[in-house]
Coordinates of C-alpha atoms in Angstrom, one line a residue:
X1401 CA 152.2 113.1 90.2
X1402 CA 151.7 116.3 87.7
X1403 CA 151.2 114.1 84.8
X1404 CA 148.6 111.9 86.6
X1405 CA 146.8 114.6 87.4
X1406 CA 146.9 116.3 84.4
X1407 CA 145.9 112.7 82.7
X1408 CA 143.0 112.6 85.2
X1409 CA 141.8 116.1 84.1
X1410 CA 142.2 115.3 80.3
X1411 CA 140.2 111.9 81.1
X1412 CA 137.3 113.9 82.6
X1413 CA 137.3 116.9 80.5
X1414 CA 136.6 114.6 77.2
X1415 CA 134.1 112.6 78.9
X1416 CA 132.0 115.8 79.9
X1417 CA 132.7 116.8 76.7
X1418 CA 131.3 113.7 74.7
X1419 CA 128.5 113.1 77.7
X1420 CA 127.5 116.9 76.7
X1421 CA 127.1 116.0 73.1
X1422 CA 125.2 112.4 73.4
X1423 CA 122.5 113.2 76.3
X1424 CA 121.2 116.2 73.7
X1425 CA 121.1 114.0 71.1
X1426 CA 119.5 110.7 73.1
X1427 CA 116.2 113.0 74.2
X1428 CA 115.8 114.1 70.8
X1429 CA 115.7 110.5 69.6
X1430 CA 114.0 109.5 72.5
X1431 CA 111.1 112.0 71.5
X1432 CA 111.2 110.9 67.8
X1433 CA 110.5 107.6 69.3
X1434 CA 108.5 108.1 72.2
X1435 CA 110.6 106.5 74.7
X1436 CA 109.6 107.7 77.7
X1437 CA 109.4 107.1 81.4
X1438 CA 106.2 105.1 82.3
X1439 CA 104.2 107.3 84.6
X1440 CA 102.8 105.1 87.7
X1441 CA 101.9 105.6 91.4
X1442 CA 105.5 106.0 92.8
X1443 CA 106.8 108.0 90.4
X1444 CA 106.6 111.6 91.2
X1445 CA 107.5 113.2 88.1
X1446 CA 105.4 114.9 85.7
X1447 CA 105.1 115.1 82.0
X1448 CA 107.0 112.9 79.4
X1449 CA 110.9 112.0 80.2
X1450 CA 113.3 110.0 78.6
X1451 CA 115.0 107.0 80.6
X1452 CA 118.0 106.4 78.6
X1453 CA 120.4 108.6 79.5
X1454 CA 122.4 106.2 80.9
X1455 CA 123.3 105.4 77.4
X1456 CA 125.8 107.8 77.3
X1457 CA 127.8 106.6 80.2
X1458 CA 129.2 103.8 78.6
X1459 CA 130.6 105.3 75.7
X1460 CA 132.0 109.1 77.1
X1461 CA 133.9 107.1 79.6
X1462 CA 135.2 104.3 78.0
X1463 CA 136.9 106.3 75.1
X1464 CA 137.8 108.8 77.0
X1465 CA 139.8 106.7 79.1
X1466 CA 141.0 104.3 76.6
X1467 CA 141.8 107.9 74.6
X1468 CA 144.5 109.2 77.4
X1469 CA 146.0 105.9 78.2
X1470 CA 146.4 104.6 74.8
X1471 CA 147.9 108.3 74.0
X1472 CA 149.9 107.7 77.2
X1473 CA 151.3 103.9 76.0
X1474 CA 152.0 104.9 72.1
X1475 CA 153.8 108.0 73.1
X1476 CA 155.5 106.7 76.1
X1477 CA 154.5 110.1 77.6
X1478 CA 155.8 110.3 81.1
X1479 CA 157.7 107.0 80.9
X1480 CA 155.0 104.9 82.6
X1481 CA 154.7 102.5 79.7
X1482 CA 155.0 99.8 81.8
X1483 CA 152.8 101.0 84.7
X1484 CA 149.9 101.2 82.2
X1485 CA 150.5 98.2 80.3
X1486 CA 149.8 95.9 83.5
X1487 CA 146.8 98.0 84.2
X1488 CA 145.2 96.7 81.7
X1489 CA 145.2 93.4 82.2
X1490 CA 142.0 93.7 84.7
X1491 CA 140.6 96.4 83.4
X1492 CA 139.9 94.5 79.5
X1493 CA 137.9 91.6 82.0
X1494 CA 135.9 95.3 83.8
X1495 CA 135.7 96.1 80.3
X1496 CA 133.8 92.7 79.6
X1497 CA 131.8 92.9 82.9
X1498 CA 130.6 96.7 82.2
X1499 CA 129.6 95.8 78.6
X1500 CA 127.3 92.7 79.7
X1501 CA 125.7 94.8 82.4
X1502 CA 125.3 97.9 79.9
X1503 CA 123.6 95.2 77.4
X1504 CA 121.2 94.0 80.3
X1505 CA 120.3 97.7 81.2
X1506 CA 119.9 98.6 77.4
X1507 CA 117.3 95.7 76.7
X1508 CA 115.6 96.4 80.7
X1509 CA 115.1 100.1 79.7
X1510 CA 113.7 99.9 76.1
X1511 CA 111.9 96.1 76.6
X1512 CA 112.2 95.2 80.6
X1513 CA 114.6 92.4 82.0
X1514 CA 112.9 90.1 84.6
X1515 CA 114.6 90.6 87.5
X1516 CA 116.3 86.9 88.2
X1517 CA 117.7 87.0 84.7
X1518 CA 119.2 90.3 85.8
X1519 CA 120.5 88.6 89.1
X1520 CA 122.5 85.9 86.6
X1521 CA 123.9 88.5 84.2
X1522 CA 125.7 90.0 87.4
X1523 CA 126.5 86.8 88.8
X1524 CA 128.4 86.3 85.5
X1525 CA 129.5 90.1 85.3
X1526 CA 130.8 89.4 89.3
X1527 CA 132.9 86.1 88.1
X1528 CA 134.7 88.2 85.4
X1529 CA 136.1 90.4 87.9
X1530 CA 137.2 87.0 89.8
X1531 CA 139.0 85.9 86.3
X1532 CA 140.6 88.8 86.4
X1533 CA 142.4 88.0 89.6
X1534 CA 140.4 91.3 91.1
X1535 CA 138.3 89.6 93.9
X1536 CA 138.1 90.2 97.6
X1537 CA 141.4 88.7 99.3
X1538 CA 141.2 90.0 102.9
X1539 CA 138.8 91.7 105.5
X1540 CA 141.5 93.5 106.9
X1541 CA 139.9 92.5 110.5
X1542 CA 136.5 93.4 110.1
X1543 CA 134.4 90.8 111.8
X1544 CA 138.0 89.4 113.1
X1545 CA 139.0 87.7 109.6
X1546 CA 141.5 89.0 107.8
X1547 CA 142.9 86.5 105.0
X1548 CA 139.9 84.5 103.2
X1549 CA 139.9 81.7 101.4
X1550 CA 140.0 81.9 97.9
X1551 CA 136.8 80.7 97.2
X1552 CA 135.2 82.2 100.1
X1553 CA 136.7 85.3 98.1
X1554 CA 135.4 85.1 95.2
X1555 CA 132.1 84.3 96.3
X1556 CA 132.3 87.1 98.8
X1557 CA 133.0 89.2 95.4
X1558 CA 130.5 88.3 93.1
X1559 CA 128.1 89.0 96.2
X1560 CA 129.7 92.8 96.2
X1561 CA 128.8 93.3 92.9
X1562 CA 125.0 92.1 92.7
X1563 CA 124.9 94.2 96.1
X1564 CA 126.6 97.6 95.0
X1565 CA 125.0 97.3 91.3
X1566 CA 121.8 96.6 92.9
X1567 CA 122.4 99.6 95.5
X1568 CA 122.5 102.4 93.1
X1569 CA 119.9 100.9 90.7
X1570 CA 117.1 101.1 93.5
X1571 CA 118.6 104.2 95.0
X1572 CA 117.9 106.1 91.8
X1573 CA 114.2 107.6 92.4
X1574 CA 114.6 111.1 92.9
X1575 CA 116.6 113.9 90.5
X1576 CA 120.3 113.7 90.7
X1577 CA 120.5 111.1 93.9
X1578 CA 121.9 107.9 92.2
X1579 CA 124.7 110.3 90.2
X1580 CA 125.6 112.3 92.9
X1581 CA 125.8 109.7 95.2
X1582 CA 127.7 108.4 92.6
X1583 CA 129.8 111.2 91.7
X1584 CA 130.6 111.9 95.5
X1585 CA 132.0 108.0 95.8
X1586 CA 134.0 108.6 92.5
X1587 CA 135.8 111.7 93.8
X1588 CA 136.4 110.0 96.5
X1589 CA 138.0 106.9 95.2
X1590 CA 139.9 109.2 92.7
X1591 CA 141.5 110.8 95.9
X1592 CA 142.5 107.3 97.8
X1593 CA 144.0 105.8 94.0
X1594 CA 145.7 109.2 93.8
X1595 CA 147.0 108.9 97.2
X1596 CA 147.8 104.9 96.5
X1597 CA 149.3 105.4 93.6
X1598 CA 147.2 103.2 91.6
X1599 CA 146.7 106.1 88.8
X1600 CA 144.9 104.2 86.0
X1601 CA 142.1 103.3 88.5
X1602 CA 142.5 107.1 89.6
X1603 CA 141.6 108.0 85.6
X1604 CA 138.8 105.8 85.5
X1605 CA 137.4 107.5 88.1
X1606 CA 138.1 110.4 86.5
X1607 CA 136.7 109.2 83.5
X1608 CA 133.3 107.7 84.8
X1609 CA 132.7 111.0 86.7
X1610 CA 133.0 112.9 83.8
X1611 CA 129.7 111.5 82.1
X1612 CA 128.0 111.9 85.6
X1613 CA 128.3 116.1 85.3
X1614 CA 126.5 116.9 82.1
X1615 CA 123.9 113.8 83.3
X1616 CA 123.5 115.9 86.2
X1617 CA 122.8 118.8 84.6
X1618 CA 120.2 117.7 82.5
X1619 CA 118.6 115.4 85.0
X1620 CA 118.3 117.8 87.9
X1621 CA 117.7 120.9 85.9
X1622 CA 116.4 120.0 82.7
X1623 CA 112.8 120.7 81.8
X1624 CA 109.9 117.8 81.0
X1625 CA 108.1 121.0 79.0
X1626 CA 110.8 121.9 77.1
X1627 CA 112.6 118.5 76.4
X1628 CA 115.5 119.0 77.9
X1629 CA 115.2 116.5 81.3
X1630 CA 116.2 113.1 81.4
X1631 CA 117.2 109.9 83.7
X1632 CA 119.3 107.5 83.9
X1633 CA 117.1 104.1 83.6
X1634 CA 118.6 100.6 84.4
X1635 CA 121.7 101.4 81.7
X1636 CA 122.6 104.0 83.8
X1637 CA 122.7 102.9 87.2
X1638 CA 124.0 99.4 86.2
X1639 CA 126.9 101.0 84.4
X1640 CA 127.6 103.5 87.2
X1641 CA 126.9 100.5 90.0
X1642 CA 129.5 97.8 87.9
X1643 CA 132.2 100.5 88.1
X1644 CA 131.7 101.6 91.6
X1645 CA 131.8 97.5 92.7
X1646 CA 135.4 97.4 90.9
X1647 CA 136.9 100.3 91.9
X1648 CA 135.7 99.5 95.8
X1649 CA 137.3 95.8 94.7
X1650 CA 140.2 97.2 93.2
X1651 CA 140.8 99.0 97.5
X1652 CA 141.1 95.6 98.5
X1653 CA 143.4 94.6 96.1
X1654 CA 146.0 97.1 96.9
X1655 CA 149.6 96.7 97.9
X1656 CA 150.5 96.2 102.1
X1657 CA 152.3 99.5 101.5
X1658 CA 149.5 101.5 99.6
X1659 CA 149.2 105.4 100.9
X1660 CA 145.6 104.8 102.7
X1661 CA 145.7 108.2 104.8
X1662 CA 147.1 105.4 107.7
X1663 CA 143.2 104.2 107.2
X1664 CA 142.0 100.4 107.1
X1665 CA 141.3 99.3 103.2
X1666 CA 138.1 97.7 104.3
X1667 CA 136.7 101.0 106.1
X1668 CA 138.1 102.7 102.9
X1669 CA 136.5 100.8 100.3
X1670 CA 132.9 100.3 101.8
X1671 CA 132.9 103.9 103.0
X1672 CA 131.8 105.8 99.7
X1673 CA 128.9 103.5 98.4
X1674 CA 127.4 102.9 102.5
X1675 CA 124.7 105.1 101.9
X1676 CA 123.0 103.6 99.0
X1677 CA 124.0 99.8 100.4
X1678 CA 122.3 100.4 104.0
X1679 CA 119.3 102.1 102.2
X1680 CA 118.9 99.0 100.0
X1681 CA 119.7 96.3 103.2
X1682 CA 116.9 98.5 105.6
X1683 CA 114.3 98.4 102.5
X1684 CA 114.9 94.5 101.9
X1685 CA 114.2 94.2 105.5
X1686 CA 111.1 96.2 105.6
X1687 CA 109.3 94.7 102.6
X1688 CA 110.3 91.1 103.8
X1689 CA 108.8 92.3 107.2
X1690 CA 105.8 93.2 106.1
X1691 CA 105.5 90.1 103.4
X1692 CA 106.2 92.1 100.2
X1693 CA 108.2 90.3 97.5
X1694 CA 111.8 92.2 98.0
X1695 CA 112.7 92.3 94.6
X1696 CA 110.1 94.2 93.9
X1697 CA 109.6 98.2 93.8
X1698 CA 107.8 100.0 96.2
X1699 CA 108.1 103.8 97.9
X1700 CA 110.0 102.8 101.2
X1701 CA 113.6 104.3 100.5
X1702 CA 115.2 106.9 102.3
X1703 CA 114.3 109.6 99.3
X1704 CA 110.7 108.4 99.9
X1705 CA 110.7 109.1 103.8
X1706 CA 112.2 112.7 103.4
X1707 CA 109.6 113.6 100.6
X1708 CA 107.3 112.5 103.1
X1709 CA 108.4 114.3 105.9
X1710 CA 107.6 117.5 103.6
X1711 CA 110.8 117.7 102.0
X1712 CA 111.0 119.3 98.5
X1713 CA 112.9 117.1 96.4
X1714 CA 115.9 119.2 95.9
X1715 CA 115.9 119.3 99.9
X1716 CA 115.9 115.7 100.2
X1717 CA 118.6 115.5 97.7
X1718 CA 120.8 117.8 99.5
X1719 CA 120.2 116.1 102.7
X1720 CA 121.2 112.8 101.4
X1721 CA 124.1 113.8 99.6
X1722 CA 125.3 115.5 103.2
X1723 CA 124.7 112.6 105.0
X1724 CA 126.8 110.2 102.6
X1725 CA 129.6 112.6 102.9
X1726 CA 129.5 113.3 106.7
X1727 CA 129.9 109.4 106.8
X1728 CA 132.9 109.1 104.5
X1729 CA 135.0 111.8 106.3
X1730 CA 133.8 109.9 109.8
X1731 CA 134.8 106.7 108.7
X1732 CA 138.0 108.0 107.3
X1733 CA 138.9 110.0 110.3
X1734 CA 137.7 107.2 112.9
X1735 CA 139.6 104.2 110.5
X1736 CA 143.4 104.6 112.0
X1737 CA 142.0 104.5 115.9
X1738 CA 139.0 102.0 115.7
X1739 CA 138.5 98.3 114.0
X1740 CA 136.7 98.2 110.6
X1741 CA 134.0 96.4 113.0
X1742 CA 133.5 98.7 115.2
X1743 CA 133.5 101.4 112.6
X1744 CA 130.8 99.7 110.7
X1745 CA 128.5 98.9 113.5
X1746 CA 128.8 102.4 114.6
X1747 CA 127.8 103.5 110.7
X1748 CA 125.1 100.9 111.2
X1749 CA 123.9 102.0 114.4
X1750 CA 123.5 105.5 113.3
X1751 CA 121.5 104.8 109.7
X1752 CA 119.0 102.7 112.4
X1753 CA 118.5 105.7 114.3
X1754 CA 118.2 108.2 112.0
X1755 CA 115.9 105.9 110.3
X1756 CA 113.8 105.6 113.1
X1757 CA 113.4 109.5 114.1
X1758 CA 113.0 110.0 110.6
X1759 CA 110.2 107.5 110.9
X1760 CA 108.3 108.8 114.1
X1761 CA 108.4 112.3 112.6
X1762 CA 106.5 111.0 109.1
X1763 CA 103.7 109.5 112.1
X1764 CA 103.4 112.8 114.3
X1765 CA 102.6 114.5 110.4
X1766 CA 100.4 111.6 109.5
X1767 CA 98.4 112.6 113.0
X1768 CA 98.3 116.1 112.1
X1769 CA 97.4 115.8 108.9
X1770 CA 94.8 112.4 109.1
X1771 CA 96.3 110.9 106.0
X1772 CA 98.9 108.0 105.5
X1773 CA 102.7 109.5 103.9
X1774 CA 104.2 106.5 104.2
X1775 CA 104.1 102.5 104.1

C-alpha cells in the first residue's frame, strides 16, 4: 500500500507541477491572440478571460501518469509489473476516448461545435469504453435488476457518458464549481480504488486531480485586470467529464470481493458526480416544461438560483460544494443498510425539495424587491 500511495502522490505532484507551468503560459497566448470568453447576458463575469484552460488538463495528466507507471513497468519497482501491465489494456481505449473528446472541446472553444455533432463524438467516445470491455455489467439491485444484458449494458454505458460528460460541461458557470465538484468526486474515487485495490485507476485519479489545483487557483482567484484568471471552456469540462464517466464505470466493473467500505458499487459509483447529474436532469425538465429547446443554454442551474437568492458567488460555490459532499458521506453511510433504490430516491427526493424552498425564497425576494431574479 506504501508504494501506491507514494505513486499516487508522485502522479499528482507532477501534474500540479506541469498544470502550474501551462495555464501561465495558455493566458499569455490567449492574450497575444485575443481569445477570450464572449461576454453575453448569462455570463456574469467581467472584463476579458481566457477559456482555454482546459487545455492543460489533458497533457499534465496524461504524462504524468503515463510518467509513474511506465517508471513503475521498466523498473519493476515494487514488483507489480504484472498488475500494471493489464491495467493498461482499458486505459489505451480511455486514452482514445479522452483524446476524441479533448479534440471536440479544442475546436468548440476556439470555433464552436454544434451541439448534435457533439452528442456523436461521445456516442463514439462512449462505445470505446464498451470495446474496451469497461461497460456497465450489473445494477447491483437498483430498480430490482442486477445482471444486464450485454447489450442493454453497453447501451446503458454509452448513455453514462453523454450524461456525466454533459453534467459537468453545463454545470461549469460559476468560478471553481465544475473543478471542485470535480476535484471532490476524484478524491473520492481515489479513496474507494485505494480501498479496492484497483491502484492504477487510484493514480489516475490522482493524476487528473492534479491539473484541477493550479486550474483552481487561477480560475477562482486569478484576476480579469491583471491577466491572471481563466476557465475551463468545453476542453476542460469534456476532459474532466470523460474521466469521471470511466472511473464511475470502472466501480462497476470491480471484482465481487472488492473493499467497498461493505457499500453497494452502484450507490458508490453514482454518489460523487449526483450533484452535477440531478442539476443537469431538473434543468432539462424545466426548459422542456416551459418549451425551451433543452440543449440549449439558459440561467436556470442550481449556481443561477443561489446567485439569485443574493448569494455572492464564492457563497454559492461553497454551498454547493457542501451539499455534494454531505450527499456522498450519506449515501456512503446509508449504502450497507438500504437498497441502491431506496438510496437514490431518497437523494432524489431531497434535490426536489431543496429545489423547491430554494425556489419559493427567490419569489418572496422577487416580491420584496418588484423585479424578476429568475426564469
Amino acid at each position: 500500500m506504501a508504494f501506491w500511495i507514494e505513486n499516487y502522490f508522485l502522479c499528482l505532484f507532477v501534474s500540479v507541477v506541469l498544470a502550474g507551468i501551462l495555464i501561465p503560459n495558455i493566458i499569455t497566448i490567449a492574450f497575444k491572440r485575443k481569445l477570450f470568453d464572449e461576454i453575453d447576458e448569462r455570463k456574469i463575469h467581467q472584463g476579458a478571460v481566457p477559456r482555454l484552460g482546459g487545455i492543460s488538463f489533458m497533457p499534465a495528466f496524461i504524462f504524468s501518469f503515463f510518467l509513474i507507471i511506465g517508471c513503475d513497468i521498466r523498473l519493476d519497482v515494487g514488483g507489480q509489473h504484472e498488475v500494471l501491465e493489464s491495467a493498461m489494456e482499458y486505459i489505451r481505449f480511455f486514452l482514445c476516448s479522452q483524446m476524441l473528446m479533448y479534440l471536440v472541446g479544442i475546436a468548440d472553444d476556439l470555433m464552436g461545435v454544434r451541439y448534435r455533432d457533439k452528442f456523436l463524438f461521445q456516442i463514439i467516445a462512449g462505445s470505446l469504453f464498451v470495446l474496451s470491455g469497461c461497460w456497465i455489467m450489473d445494477f447491483y439491485g437498483f430498480a430490482g435488476i442486477d445482471s444486464l444484458p450485454d447489450v442493454a449494458g453497453w447501451i446503458v454505458t454509452v448513455f453514462l457518458v453523454i450524461y456525466v460528460v454533459n453534467a459537468i460541461n453545463l454545470i461549469d458557470g460559476i468560478d471553481g464549481l465544475a473543478s471542485g465538484l470535480s476535484a471532490v468526486a476524484l478524491i473520492f474515487y481515489s479513496c474507494i480504488f485505494f480501498r479496492a485495490g484497483e491502484y492504477a485507476d487510484a493514480l489516475l485519479a490522482g493524476a487528473t486531480l492534479g491539473t484541477l489545483l493550479p486550474f483552481f487557483y487561477f480560475n477562482v482567484f486569478g484576476s480579469a485586470e491583471r491577466h491572471t484568471k481563466i476557465f475551463m471552456g468545453d476542453t476542460g469540462s469534456l476532459t474532466i467529464g470523460t474521466v469521471l464517466a470511466f472511473l464511475s464505470i470502472r466501480i462497476f466493473n470491480l471484482p465481487e470481493n472488492a473493499d467497498l467500505y461493505e457499500g453497494n458499487a452502484f450507490v458508490i459509483a453514482i454518489a460523487p458526480i449526483i450533484v452535477p447529474c440531478f442539476d443537469v436532469a431538473r434543468v432539462f425538465l424545466h426548459r422542456v416544461r416551459n418549451g425551451h429547446n433543452p440543449f440549449l443554454p439558459d440561467k436556470c442551474h442550481i449556481h443561477h438560483k443561489l446567485l439569485a437568492l443574493g448569494f455572492r458567488q464564492w457563497e454559492a460555490l461553497i454551498t454547493i460544494l457542501a451539499a455534494d459532499v454531505l450527499f456522498i458521506l450519506l449515501n456512503l453511510a446509508l449504502s450497507p443498510y438500504l437498497s441502491p433504490t431506496w438510496i437514490i430516491a431518497g437523494d432524489m427526493l431531497l434535490w426536489i425539495m431543496l429545489n423547491i424552498l430554494i425556489t419559493q425564497l427567490i419569489r418572496s425576494r422577487e416580491r420584496v424587491q418588484g423585479v424578476r431574479l429568475y426564469e
